[in-house]
Amino acid sequence: MSRLIEGKRKELHERLILWKNFVEFVGKRDESYFDLTGNSGWLRNIEDITEIVRKLENKEGDMQKLLKELFNKKIWAGNIWLLKSFLSGAPKADIQKLAEVVVDVKNSNEFREEWVDEVYELLKKHYPQAENFSGLKGNLFNIFGELYGKLHIETCPIMNACSRRFLEGYYSFDKHNYNEFKEAFEELKKEYLKIAGKLSENVFPINAEIDQMFNFFDKVKVWQMYPGEEGKFLEAFYNEKRIFIGWGKVGDISMIAKDINSQKGLREALGQKLREIYQYTSKGANPVATMLINFYNMNIGDIVVLKKGINRVVAICKVTGKYKYLEESPIEGTDYNHSRRVEFIWYNSDGVTVEELPSIPYTLEKLDWGKFGKVLESVLNGLNSDSNNNEQIPPELSEEITQLLERKGQIILYGPPGTGKTWLAQNYVRLETKENTPGDRWDFVTFHQSYSYEEFIEGFRPVSKGENVVYVVEDGIFKKIALKAIVETLKRHKELLGDFADELDELLQYLRQDAVKDYGRYHELKKKLWGRLLSLSKEKREGIFKDKDAPKFYLIVDEINRGNISKIFGELITLLENDKRLGEENEIIVILPYSGEPFGVPPNLYIIGTMNTADRSIALLDVALRRRFAFLEIEPQPKELENKTIEGINLKELLEKLNIKIEAIKDRDHRIGHSYFMKVKTLEDLWFAWYYEIIPLLMEYFYNDWDSLRWLLGSEFVEEVIPASKFNTASNMQIEASSIYKIKKYDLGTEKSDFIKALQEIINSVPEVSEKTTSGNPESSQELENDFQQSEQS
């Protein structure tokens, strides 16, 4: 009978919360850890096993080959040499007996230990020495525990070494009794669904989801590391997409380990070098040698937490490459020659504080799961806090943006200045990608009058080559993020790519570089990419690019209306349409003019543009752009200033009344956004925002139109310096002089009350109007105009 170990419930809940947070952090699929999507290789593995057993049952095909395929490739616990030898050399009758056991596993409603005993006897028959291997029965128990679980995954768990290890940490049960294991698993499943919920897609069995959690915690280690003293080399780590460690003068650890058979021997060899080169004592050399071995032995997929000081976490990355010794340290003046390729999952140079993290004596130290859970929780809280900036995106607005992007592929957020369009775009993609800074799954560019196709798509660029200057084709920001989106999608379908699948990560590293270091290799990889893609049938491309779980990429184009759209997008404007994207019904792949490379836009790349309507009306936008983008108006939100009163001035009222007057004499495109007042906390803040942000904007709107400005701001702010009547004009001259005005700037030291009174006059100059009017939808402009006139006369 299984039961929860006393005092372990809290720890179990913390572990389940950590798992839930990590899946939320990296998404449902991460090839280093797990795949909880409907397209999971894990599900395909179960389908393959089921098909092999069906053939065995129906006696279809070569029984020996089928069993080899099953135990050598499909059952991950089946890699034991005695079984491999048996499958290669056993007589047909014994192969038949093994096949019968496998078929019985499929048809049985319960796990039977006799399967283990029968196969053990078969192996012992051919290899009498098998009884000397004390762990053999345990290995066979794992094999049939995995096989039974996979063939009955909807109702039964998979039992193998990693699932048992996890459960043994929280439940007491006989580890060689499948029924007790299953009881413990069912108890865990109740806690799992209560704490984490189902994280995978609907087609994914919950038992399989939990098994992937077991595998994650069993295979992955977490490390904490200093990127130099107080994080001074953090930027170099991030730019190189590597982590480095010092003590490089000891030499290449892989070469030292080559002729040494044990970790103890390697530690002694490194300790000797540390004593000789760095003058360490034996006591000082041992922990450094151990740390260097840990760095060398890190597994691909291990997680590394980078810190500044003890409690400031600045990055989380995962190890993606084997140990590499660099002959020259990339960090000048250091011996940081030992390196590992990593992928940054999260990066923030300012970092977040995580209390009670242990210190690191020698650069690198193992971090337990409980501490990593606190790190992840703090990072996620920081992401939400930073991205929301204490202002949350309304759920209905976020949902509307998502729906428009799914329908059109690109959207323009338009509205008056100061309504938070850029803030909204950036924080929407931060929340969607869980990435706080641009550079990987999202990027940011601002259009201007001289911005060109060569910067956005591709163009020639001079680079030094020795003493000469040569011109190379440089990819622009749009092309690079499109290629990233394509590569990340293809990584989910490697089985269709042949040998090129192994080169996808290399291409991705080039795409992440600010400056390409090897153009020849980079262009070769892109050529292979398109060659492989174009060799696939349209149906296969459709299957690849209609993968709804492919990671989404975003490009924010700020001030999109300020650029020459035809000049910047060129022929690619057509490719933006949803039905023209890769894998779609009317897919278009063009040949680019500079590089001669094929190019298409993937469906998992979304463009979010922002447009200031005070600069240019939507009606004046390029027709091709208007047709291909969805448009969402972002209006001023006075309610964001609710209950914000400065020295008696209600900021919500001030903004509302000012915008009503602007709309009455100008139009809705020239209203003022709420962001101008968001950071106002004191009268001094309000004075600064009024005179240095709002009034200059209004003077631009009403350039040299002092009558409109005076009506808008009142005579308290726009004072007449010289009346027109003061000018003496000859009666025979057809010239009509105008009055001269200026903006009155109040001194807060001596005229504080006058400044407050002048602002209040603006509020009082507008009659009380309905909520519909203040939201920008006046039902009767004539009634509103009459109210103004009455207010002015009074």
mmCIF file of C-alpha atoms in Angstrom, residues 11-282:
data_model
loop_
_atom_site.group_PDB
_atom_site.id
_atom_site.type_symbol
_atom_site.label_atom_id
_atom_site.label_comp_id
_atom_site.label_asym_id
_atom_site.label_seq_id
_atom_site.Cartn_x
_atom_site.Cartn_y
_atom_site.Cartn_z
ATOM 1 C CA GLU A 11 7.870 20.015 -1.037
ATOM 2 C CA LEU A 12 5.822 18.064 -3.594
ATOM 3 C CA HIS A 13 3.541 21.050 -4.198
ATOM 4 C CA GLU A 14 6.570 23.324 -4.663
ATOM 5 C CA ARG A 15 8.009 20.883 -7.207
ATOM 6 C CA LEU A 16 4.716 20.747 -9.142
ATOM 7 C CA ILE A 17 4.465 24.556 -9.136
ATOM 8 C CA LEU A 18 8.059 24.721 -10.441
ATOM 9 C CA TRP A 19 7.151 22.343 -13.280
ATOM 10 C CA LYS A 20 4.053 24.369 -14.146
ATOM 11 C CA ASN A 21 6.051 27.616 -14.124
ATOM 12 C CA PHE A 22 8.798 26.126 -16.269
ATOM 13 C CA VAL A 23 6.323 24.912 -18.912
ATOM 14 C CA GLU A 24 4.733 28.367 -18.874
ATOM 15 C CA PHE A 25 8.209 29.907 -19.147
ATOM 16 C CA VAL A 26 9.531 27.934 -22.149
ATOM 17 C CA GLY A 27 6.267 26.766 -23.771
ATOM 18 C CA LYS A 28 4.709 23.351 -24.325
ATOM 19 C CA ARG A 29 7.616 22.185 -26.431
ATOM 20 C CA ASP A 30 11.310 22.506 -25.804
ATOM 21 C CA GLU A 31 13.471 19.953 -27.573
ATOM 22 C CA SER A 32 15.943 19.840 -24.684
ATOM 23 C CA TYR A 33 13.314 18.932 -22.130
ATOM 24 C CA PHE A 34 9.862 17.811 -23.256
ATOM 25 C CA ASP A 35 7.166 17.989 -25.907
ATOM 26 C CA LEU A 36 3.563 18.322 -24.714
ATOM 27 C CA THR A 37 2.100 19.087 -28.142
ATOM 28 C CA GLY A 38 -0.077 16.935 -30.368
ATOM 29 C CA ASN A 39 2.883 16.598 -32.738
ATOM 30 C CA SER A 40 5.147 15.164 -30.044
ATOM 31 C CA GLY A 41 7.785 12.607 -30.950
ATOM 32 C CA TRP A 42 6.796 10.938 -27.690
ATOM 33 C CA LEU A 43 3.294 10.217 -29.088
ATOM 34 C CA ARG A 44 4.820 8.966 -32.329
ATOM 35 C CA ASN A 45 6.964 6.600 -30.264
ATOM 36 C CA ILE A 46 3.825 5.086 -28.702
ATOM 37 C CA GLU A 47 2.200 4.782 -32.138
ATOM 38 C CA ASP A 48 5.305 2.994 -33.474
ATOM 39 C CA ILE A 49 5.357 0.566 -30.530
ATOM 40 C CA THR A 50 1.665 -0.190 -30.950
ATOM 41 C CA GLU A 51 2.152 -0.880 -34.662
ATOM 42 C CA ILE A 52 5.154 -3.203 -34.046
ATOM 43 C CA VAL A 53 3.184 -5.216 -31.464
ATOM 44 C CA ARG A 54 0.212 -5.432 -33.857
ATOM 45 C CA LYS A 55 2.491 -6.911 -36.511
ATOM 46 C CA LEU A 56 3.944 -9.382 -34.005
ATOM 47 C CA GLU A 57 0.455 -10.458 -32.986
ATOM 48 C CA ASN A 58 -0.647 -10.915 -36.607
ATOM 49 C CA LYS A 59 2.691 -12.520 -37.568
ATOM 50 C CA GLU A 60 3.382 -9.878 -40.217
ATOM 51 C CA GLY A 61 6.996 -9.367 -41.277
ATOM 52 C CA ASP A 62 10.272 -10.615 -39.847
ATOM 53 C CA MET A 63 9.742 -11.297 -36.114
ATOM 54 C CA GLN A 64 13.414 -10.910 -35.206
ATOM 55 C CA LYS A 65 13.693 -7.530 -36.985
ATOM 56 C CA LEU A 66 10.499 -6.303 -35.343
ATOM 57 C CA LEU A 67 11.756 -7.253 -31.866
ATOM 58 C CA LYS A 68 15.108 -5.572 -32.538
ATOM 59 C CA GLU A 69 13.274 -2.421 -33.615
ATOM 60 C CA LEU A 70 11.122 -2.567 -30.476
ATOM 61 C CA PHE A 71 13.780 -3.198 -27.819
ATOM 62 C CA ASN A 72 16.825 -1.540 -29.395
ATOM 63 C CA LYS A 73 15.136 1.658 -30.625
ATOM 64 C CA LYS A 74 11.626 2.187 -29.261
ATOM 65 C CA ILE A 75 11.828 1.057 -25.623
ATOM 66 C CA TRP A 76 14.210 3.549 -24.049
ATOM 67 C CA ALA A 77 14.952 1.268 -21.077
ATOM 68 C CA GLY A 78 15.776 -1.662 -23.402
ATOM 69 C CA ASN A 79 19.389 -0.808 -24.112
ATOM 70 C CA ILE A 80 21.078 -3.726 -22.265
ATOM 71 C CA TRP A 81 23.730 -5.773 -24.038
ATOM 72 C CA LEU A 82 22.450 -9.243 -23.008
ATOM 73 C CA LEU A 83 19.086 -8.560 -24.603
ATOM 74 C CA LYS A 84 20.757 -7.121 -27.708
ATOM 75 C CA SER A 85 22.911 -10.237 -28.048
ATOM 76 C CA PHE A 86 19.900 -12.489 -27.548
ATOM 77 C CA LEU A 87 17.947 -10.684 -30.308
ATOM 78 C CA SER A 88 20.871 -11.116 -32.699
ATOM 79 C CA GLY A 89 21.725 -14.778 -32.068
ATOM 80 C CA ALA A 90 18.835 -16.656 -30.402
ATOM 81 C CA PRO A 91 17.125 -19.492 -32.289
ATOM 82 C CA LYS A 92 13.765 -18.873 -33.927
ATOM 83 C CA ALA A 93 11.810 -20.790 -31.237
ATOM 84 C CA ASP A 94 13.128 -18.532 -28.445
ATOM 85 C CA ILE A 95 12.523 -15.403 -30.516
ATOM 86 C CA GLN A 96 8.934 -16.677 -30.892
ATOM 87 C CA LYS A 97 8.633 -17.062 -27.088
ATOM 88 C CA LEU A 98 9.774 -13.459 -26.557
ATOM 89 C CA ALA A 99 7.255 -12.271 -29.160
ATOM 90 C CA GLU A 100 4.479 -14.119 -27.318
ATOM 91 C CA VAL A 101 5.424 -12.371 -24.065
ATOM 92 C CA VAL A 102 5.266 -8.992 -25.812
ATOM 93 C CA VAL A 103 1.815 -9.733 -27.285
ATOM 94 C CA ASP A 104 0.611 -10.831 -23.833
ATOM 95 C CA VAL A 105 1.781 -7.476 -22.432
ATOM 96 C CA LYS A 106 -0.512 -5.762 -24.944
ATOM 97 C CA ASN A 107 -3.551 -7.916 -24.196
ATOM 98 C CA SER A 108 -3.267 -8.080 -20.416
ATOM 99 C CA ASN A 109 -5.411 -5.919 -18.124
ATOM 100 C CA GLU A 110 -2.752 -5.985 -15.415
ATOM 101 C CA PHE A 111 1.027 -5.986 -15.093
ATOM 102 C CA ARG A 112 2.454 -9.489 -14.542
ATOM 103 C CA GLU A 113 5.840 -10.176 -12.971
ATOM 104 C CA GLU A 114 5.919 -13.512 -14.844
ATOM 105 C CA TRP A 115 6.967 -11.590 -17.971
ATOM 106 C CA VAL A 116 10.181 -10.559 -16.240
ATOM 107 C CA ASP A 117 10.820 -14.117 -15.005
ATOM 108 C CA GLU A 118 10.154 -15.689 -18.422
ATOM 109 C CA VAL A 119 12.539 -13.384 -20.273
ATOM 110 C CA TYR A 120 15.137 -13.738 -17.503
ATOM 111 C CA GLU A 121 15.072 -17.533 -17.983
ATOM 112 C CA LEU A 122 15.375 -17.114 -21.769
ATOM 113 C CA LEU A 123 18.487 -14.971 -21.350
ATOM 114 C CA LYS A 124 19.988 -17.290 -18.737
ATOM 115 C CA LYS A 125 19.430 -20.253 -21.079
ATOM 116 C CA HIS A 126 21.757 -18.682 -23.673
ATOM 117 C CA TYR A 127 24.017 -16.805 -21.248
ATOM 118 C CA PRO A 128 24.439 -18.776 -17.982
ATOM 119 C CA GLN A 129 26.536 -15.934 -16.609
ATOM 120 C CA ALA A 130 23.364 -13.804 -16.573
ATOM 121 C CA GLU A 131 22.592 -14.924 -13.020
ATOM 122 C CA ASN A 132 25.802 -13.190 -11.921
ATOM 123 C CA PHE A 133 24.328 -9.825 -12.972
ATOM 124 C CA SER A 134 22.345 -8.775 -9.903
ATOM 125 C CA GLY A 135 20.776 -5.828 -11.690
ATOM 126 C CA LEU A 136 19.440 -7.793 -14.679
ATOM 127 C CA LYS A 137 15.994 -8.501 -13.245
ATOM 128 C CA GLY A 138 15.700 -4.829 -12.269
ATOM 129 C CA ASN A 139 16.541 -3.807 -15.833
ATOM 130 C CA LEU A 140 13.950 -6.216 -17.239
ATOM 131 C CA PHE A 141 11.432 -4.853 -14.748
ATOM 132 C CA ASN A 142 12.082 -1.356 -16.160
ATOM 133 C CA ILE A 143 11.738 -2.600 -19.752
ATOM 134 C CA PHE A 144 8.377 -4.269 -19.203
ATOM 135 C CA GLY A 145 7.176 -1.450 -16.945
ATOM 136 C CA GLU A 146 7.829 0.965 -19.806
ATOM 137 C CA LEU A 147 6.342 -1.330 -22.461
ATOM 138 C CA TYR A 148 3.175 -2.007 -20.450
ATOM 139 C CA GLY A 149 2.706 1.693 -19.638
ATOM 140 C CA LYS A 150 3.108 2.776 -23.271
ATOM 141 C CA LEU A 151 0.707 0.121 -24.565
ATOM 142 C CA HIS A 152 -1.894 1.109 -21.911
ATOM 143 C CA ILE A 153 -1.038 4.814 -21.540
ATOM 144 C CA GLU A 154 -4.641 6.028 -21.197
ATOM 145 C CA THR A 155 -5.180 3.980 -18.017
ATOM 146 C CA CYS A 156 -1.744 3.008 -16.680
ATOM 147 C CA PRO A 157 1.551 4.774 -15.877
ATOM 148 C CA ILE A 158 4.979 4.043 -17.317
ATOM 149 C CA MET A 159 7.250 2.490 -14.730
ATOM 150 C CA ASN A 160 10.985 2.850 -15.214
ATOM 151 C CA ALA A 161 13.972 4.086 -13.247
ATOM 152 C CA CYS A 162 13.286 7.844 -13.510
ATOM 153 C CA SER A 163 9.558 7.585 -12.694
ATOM 154 C CA ARG A 164 10.330 5.414 -9.661
ATOM 155 C CA ARG A 165 13.043 7.790 -8.449
ATOM 156 C CA PHE A 166 10.651 10.751 -8.510
ATOM 157 C CA LEU A 167 7.834 8.896 -6.742
ATOM 158 C CA GLU A 168 10.204 7.419 -4.139
ATOM 159 C CA GLY A 169 11.033 10.974 -3.083
ATOM 160 C CA TYR A 170 7.439 11.548 -1.936
ATOM 161 C CA TYR A 171 5.665 8.193 -1.527
ATOM 162 C CA SER A 172 6.503 4.939 0.208
ATOM 163 C CA PHE A 173 5.898 1.806 -1.889
ATOM 164 C CA ASP A 174 7.637 -1.395 -2.985
ATOM 165 C CA LYS A 175 9.650 -0.252 -6.010
ATOM 166 C CA HIS A 176 9.448 -3.701 -7.627
ATOM 167 C CA ASN A 177 5.684 -3.973 -7.231
ATOM 168 C CA TYR A 178 3.899 -2.423 -10.220
ATOM 169 C CA ASN A 179 0.529 -2.267 -8.465
ATOM 170 C CA GLU A 180 1.965 -0.299 -5.540
ATOM 171 C CA PHE A 181 3.817 1.938 -7.996
ATOM 172 C CA LYS A 182 0.529 2.549 -9.810
ATOM 173 C CA GLU A 183 -1.226 3.441 -6.532
ATOM 174 C CA ALA A 184 1.501 6.000 -5.758
ATOM 175 C CA PHE A 185 1.221 7.380 -9.294
ATOM 176 C CA GLU A 186 -2.558 7.796 -9.011
ATOM 177 C CA GLU A 187 -2.132 9.660 -5.715
ATOM 178 C CA LEU A 188 0.433 11.918 -7.353
ATOM 179 C CA LYS A 189 -1.867 12.492 -10.333
ATOM 180 C CA LYS A 190 -4.558 13.873 -8.021
ATOM 181 C CA GLU A 191 -2.066 16.376 -6.581
ATOM 182 C CA TYR A 192 -0.748 17.159 -10.055
ATOM 183 C CA LEU A 193 -4.150 18.032 -11.501
ATOM 184 C CA LYS A 194 -4.956 20.122 -8.439
ATOM 185 C CA ILE A 195 -1.679 22.111 -8.438
ATOM 186 C CA ALA A 196 -0.467 22.188 -12.074
ATOM 187 C CA GLY A 197 -3.570 21.231 -14.036
ATOM 188 C CA LYS A 198 -3.281 19.647 -17.460
ATOM 189 C CA LEU A 199 -0.523 21.530 -19.297
ATOM 190 C CA SER A 200 -0.418 19.531 -22.535
ATOM 191 C CA GLU A 201 -2.699 19.683 -25.536
ATOM 192 C CA ASN A 202 -5.985 17.787 -25.429
ATOM 193 C CA VAL A 203 -4.761 14.813 -27.487
ATOM 194 C CA PHE A 204 -1.865 14.281 -25.077
ATOM 195 C CA PRO A 205 -2.640 11.676 -22.347
ATOM 196 C CA ILE A 206 -2.229 13.009 -18.813
ATOM 197 C CA ASN A 207 -0.197 9.916 -17.815
ATOM 198 C CA ALA A 208 2.257 10.702 -20.605
ATOM 199 C CA GLU A 209 2.459 14.348 -19.526
ATOM 200 C CA ILE A 210 3.393 13.347 -15.984
ATOM 201 C CA ASP A 211 5.962 10.885 -17.346
ATOM 202 C CA GLN A 212 7.652 13.763 -19.196
ATOM 203 C CA MET A 213 7.815 15.655 -15.916
ATOM 204 C CA PHE A 214 9.558 12.644 -14.330
ATOM 205 C CA ASN A 215 12.046 12.587 -17.200
ATOM 206 C CA PHE A 216 12.715 16.335 -16.906
ATOM 207 C CA PHE A 217 13.549 16.245 -13.201
ATOM 208 C CA ASP A 218 15.616 13.063 -13.622
ATOM 209 C CA LYS A 219 17.783 14.189 -16.549
ATOM 210 C CA VAL A 220 18.276 17.931 -15.966
ATOM 211 C CA LYS A 221 20.605 19.567 -13.443
ATOM 212 C CA VAL A 222 20.560 23.233 -12.432
ATOM 213 C CA TRP A 223 23.715 25.280 -11.901
ATOM 214 C CA GLN A 224 24.370 28.796 -10.658
ATOM 215 C CA MET A 225 27.294 30.776 -11.996
ATOM 216 C CA TYR A 226 28.977 34.187 -11.826
ATOM 217 C CA PRO A 227 29.700 35.769 -15.243
ATOM 218 C CA GLY A 228 32.760 37.488 -13.827
ATOM 219 C CA GLU A 229 32.997 39.530 -10.655
ATOM 220 C CA GLU A 230 29.703 41.421 -10.136
ATOM 221 C CA GLY A 231 28.575 40.175 -13.564
ATOM 222 C CA LYS A 232 31.077 42.320 -15.502
ATOM 223 C CA PHE A 233 31.299 39.780 -18.366
ATOM 224 C CA LEU A 234 27.539 39.213 -18.632
ATOM 225 C CA GLU A 235 27.232 41.125 -21.908
ATOM 226 C CA ALA A 236 30.075 39.099 -23.451
ATOM 227 C CA PHE A 237 28.372 35.858 -22.385
ATOM 228 C CA TYR A 238 25.110 37.043 -23.949
ATOM 229 C CA ASN A 239 26.662 38.293 -27.195
ATOM 230 C CA GLU A 240 28.735 35.148 -27.701
ATOM 231 C CA LYS A 241 25.815 32.879 -26.655
ATOM 232 C CA ARG A 242 28.340 30.964 -24.540
ATOM 233 C CA ILE A 243 29.233 30.645 -20.882
ATOM 234 C CA PHE A 244 32.915 30.763 -19.975
ATOM 235 C CA ILE A 245 34.991 29.835 -16.986
ATOM 236 C CA GLY A 246 38.487 30.843 -15.953
ATOM 237 C CA TRP A 247 41.639 28.881 -15.082
ATOM 238 C CA GLY A 248 42.232 28.455 -18.820
ATOM 239 C CA LYS A 249 45.987 28.031 -18.414
ATOM 240 C CA VAL A 250 45.451 24.450 -17.245
ATOM 241 C CA GLY A 251 44.658 23.653 -20.904
ATOM 242 C CA ASP A 252 41.989 21.696 -22.740
ATOM 243 C CA ILE A 253 40.185 19.471 -20.201
ATOM 244 C CA SER A 254 39.005 17.095 -22.933
ATOM 245 C CA MET A 255 42.637 16.433 -23.897
ATOM 246 C CA ILE A 256 43.654 15.941 -20.256
ATOM 247 C CA ALA A 257 40.749 13.509 -19.721
ATOM 248 C CA LYS A 258 41.589 11.535 -22.857
ATOM 249 C CA ASP A 259 44.068 9.196 -21.157
ATOM 250 C CA ILE A 260 42.455 9.164 -17.703
ATOM 251 C CA ASN A 261 39.837 6.550 -16.824
ATOM 252 C CA SER A 262 38.279 8.012 -13.687
ATOM 253 C CA GLN A 263 36.904 11.273 -12.342
ATOM 254 C CA LYS A 264 39.272 10.909 -9.404
ATOM 255 C CA GLY A 265 42.244 10.659 -11.749
ATOM 256 C CA LEU A 266 41.066 13.713 -13.698
ATOM 257 C CA ARG A 267 40.646 15.676 -10.465
ATOM 258 C CA GLU A 268 44.188 14.800 -9.427
ATOM 259 C CA ALA A 269 45.607 15.804 -12.844
ATOM 260 C CA LEU A 270 43.812 19.162 -12.786
ATOM 261 C CA GLY A 271 44.793 19.722 -9.153
ATOM 262 C CA GLN A 272 48.434 19.194 -10.087
ATOM 263 C CA LYS A 273 48.207 21.779 -12.889
ATOM 264 C CA LEU A 274 46.454 24.294 -10.597
ATOM 265 C CA ARG A 275 49.219 23.929 -8.030
ATOM 266 C CA GLU A 276 51.944 24.353 -10.661
ATOM 267 C CA ILE A 277 50.430 27.196 -12.705
ATOM 268 C CA TYR A 278 48.277 29.110 -10.209
ATOM 269 C CA GLN A 279 50.309 28.338 -7.064
ATOM 270 C CA TYR A 280 47.325 26.779 -5.249
ATOM 271 C CA THR A 281 47.777 24.698 -2.119
ATOM 272 C CA SER A 282 46.361 21.158 -2.227
#
